């Protein structure tokens, strides 16, 4: 059960890094650190507003936000399912 959560988290990290590399390649940011920051903020759909995608990256940013929503729902569902299988010592 728990290994599924770990695999999902690893997948999320890999996807965030891949989108950061796309933003770096398309010239949205000049360094990897800023691209990773933008990717994490976009993934979480937090949207601080300090960076905005340019025309070349708008589609990728919107797509990343949708994937972030999807993965968050899957993660919460899997986490809840894992918690349901923890034995209760009071019963």
mmCIF file of C-alpha atoms in Angstrom, residues 2-91:
data_model
loop_
_atom_site.group_PDB
_atom_site.id
_atom_site.type_symbol
_atom_site.label_atom_id
_atom_site.label_comp_id
_atom_site.label_asym_id
_atom_site.label_seq_id
_atom_site.Cartn_x
_atom_site.Cartn_y
_atom_site.Cartn_z
ATOM 1 C CA UNK A 2 2.523 2.574 1.133
ATOM 2 C CA UNK A 3 4.875 1.766 -1.717
ATOM 3 C CA UNK A 4 2.188 3.028 -4.110
ATOM 4 C CA UNK A 5 2.301 6.424 -2.413
ATOM 5 C CA UNK A 6 6.077 6.526 -2.673
ATOM 6 C CA UNK A 7 5.950 5.653 -6.374
ATOM 7 C CA UNK A 8 3.300 8.345 -6.925
ATOM 8 C CA UNK A 9 5.415 10.941 -5.096
ATOM 9 C CA UNK A 10 8.465 10.003 -7.139
ATOM 10 C CA UNK A 11 6.414 10.328 -10.305
ATOM 11 C CA UNK A 12 5.241 13.762 -9.204
ATOM 12 C CA UNK A 13 8.810 14.902 -8.579
ATOM 13 C CA UNK A 14 9.952 13.601 -11.957
ATOM 14 C CA UNK A 15 7.106 15.363 -13.772
ATOM 15 C CA UNK A 16 7.814 18.648 -11.950
ATOM 16 C CA UNK A 17 11.480 18.408 -12.960
ATOM 17 C CA UNK A 18 10.568 17.609 -16.570
ATOM 18 C CA UNK A 19 8.284 20.646 -16.786
ATOM 19 C CA UNK A 20 11.036 22.794 -15.230
ATOM 20 C CA UNK A 21 13.394 21.606 -17.966
ATOM 21 C CA UNK A 22 10.768 22.460 -20.603
ATOM 22 C CA UNK A 23 10.441 25.979 -19.172
ATOM 23 C CA UNK A 24 14.212 26.336 -19.121
ATOM 24 C CA UNK A 25 14.549 25.090 -22.696
ATOM 25 C CA UNK A 26 11.810 27.405 -23.967
ATOM 26 C CA UNK A 27 13.489 30.378 -22.277
ATOM 27 C CA UNK A 28 10.900 31.220 -19.648
ATOM 28 C CA UNK A 29 13.664 31.451 -17.049
ATOM 29 C CA UNK A 30 17.439 31.652 -17.231
ATOM 30 C CA UNK A 31 18.294 29.192 -14.479
ATOM 31 C CA UNK A 32 17.099 25.789 -13.312
ATOM 32 C CA UNK A 33 16.308 26.948 -9.771
ATOM 33 C CA UNK A 34 13.770 29.531 -10.952
ATOM 34 C CA UNK A 35 12.306 27.066 -13.441
ATOM 35 C CA UNK A 36 11.861 24.485 -10.660
ATOM 36 C CA UNK A 37 10.229 27.114 -8.451
ATOM 37 C CA UNK A 38 7.816 28.104 -11.231
ATOM 38 C CA UNK A 39 7.080 24.445 -11.968
ATOM 39 C CA UNK A 40 6.301 23.640 -8.312
ATOM 40 C CA UNK A 41 4.057 26.691 -7.945
ATOM 41 C CA UNK A 42 2.261 25.827 -11.184
ATOM 42 C CA UNK A 43 1.941 22.139 -10.227
ATOM 43 C CA UNK A 44 0.346 23.013 -6.922
ATOM 44 C CA UNK A 45 -1.840 25.632 -8.669
ATOM 45 C CA UNK A 46 -0.739 28.060 -5.954
ATOM 46 C CA UNK A 47 0.081 30.854 -8.388
ATOM 47 C CA UNK A 48 1.989 33.471 -6.400
ATOM 48 C CA UNK A 49 1.910 35.826 -9.373
ATOM 49 C CA UNK A 50 5.603 36.701 -9.307
ATOM 50 C CA UNK A 51 6.133 34.836 -12.593
ATOM 51 C CA UNK A 52 3.814 34.411 -15.527
ATOM 52 C CA UNK A 53 4.204 32.088 -18.510
ATOM 53 C CA UNK A 54 4.999 33.619 -21.857
ATOM 54 C CA UNK A 55 3.173 32.688 -25.051
ATOM 55 C CA UNK A 56 5.472 29.744 -25.743
ATOM 56 C CA UNK A 57 4.871 28.188 -22.314
ATOM 57 C CA UNK A 58 1.211 28.950 -21.550
ATOM 58 C CA UNK A 59 -0.023 25.608 -22.825
ATOM 59 C CA UNK A 60 2.617 23.726 -20.816
ATOM 60 C CA UNK A 61 1.802 25.671 -17.639
ATOM 61 C CA UNK A 62 -1.932 25.031 -18.009
ATOM 62 C CA UNK A 63 -1.298 21.354 -18.742
ATOM 63 C CA UNK A 64 0.984 21.058 -15.713
ATOM 64 C CA UNK A 65 -1.669 22.648 -13.481
ATOM 65 C CA UNK A 66 -4.280 20.146 -14.705
ATOM 66 C CA UNK A 67 -1.913 17.247 -14.082
ATOM 67 C CA UNK A 68 -1.213 18.674 -10.616
ATOM 68 C CA UNK A 69 -4.933 18.689 -9.808
ATOM 69 C CA UNK A 70 -5.266 15.127 -11.031
ATOM 70 C CA UNK A 71 -2.264 13.853 -9.077
ATOM 71 C CA UNK A 72 -3.405 15.651 -5.912
ATOM 72 C CA UNK A 73 -6.772 13.892 -6.083
ATOM 73 C CA UNK A 74 -5.116 10.542 -6.684
ATOM 74 C CA UNK A 75 -2.662 11.129 -3.831
ATOM 75 C CA UNK A 76 -5.375 12.082 -1.322
ATOM 76 C CA UNK A 77 -7.449 9.069 -2.334
ATOM 77 C CA UNK A 78 -4.511 6.667 -2.023
ATOM 78 C CA UNK A 79 -3.393 8.196 1.283
ATOM 79 C CA UNK A 80 -6.896 7.819 2.731
ATOM 80 C CA UNK A 81 -7.028 4.219 1.533
ATOM 81 C CA UNK A 82 -3.697 3.492 3.211
ATOM 82 C CA UNK A 83 -4.920 5.041 6.462
ATOM 83 C CA UNK A 84 -7.992 2.807 6.426
ATOM 84 C CA UNK A 85 -5.776 -0.279 6.592
ATOM 85 C CA UNK A 86 -3.856 0.799 9.684
ATOM 86 C CA UNK A 87 -4.949 -1.484 12.518
ATOM 87 C CA UNK A 88 -6.824 0.216 15.356
ATOM 88 C CA UNK A 89 -5.402 -0.796 18.764
ATOM 89 C CA UNK A 90 -8.555 0.260 20.632
ATOM 90 C CA UNK A 91 -10.795 -2.367 19.061
#
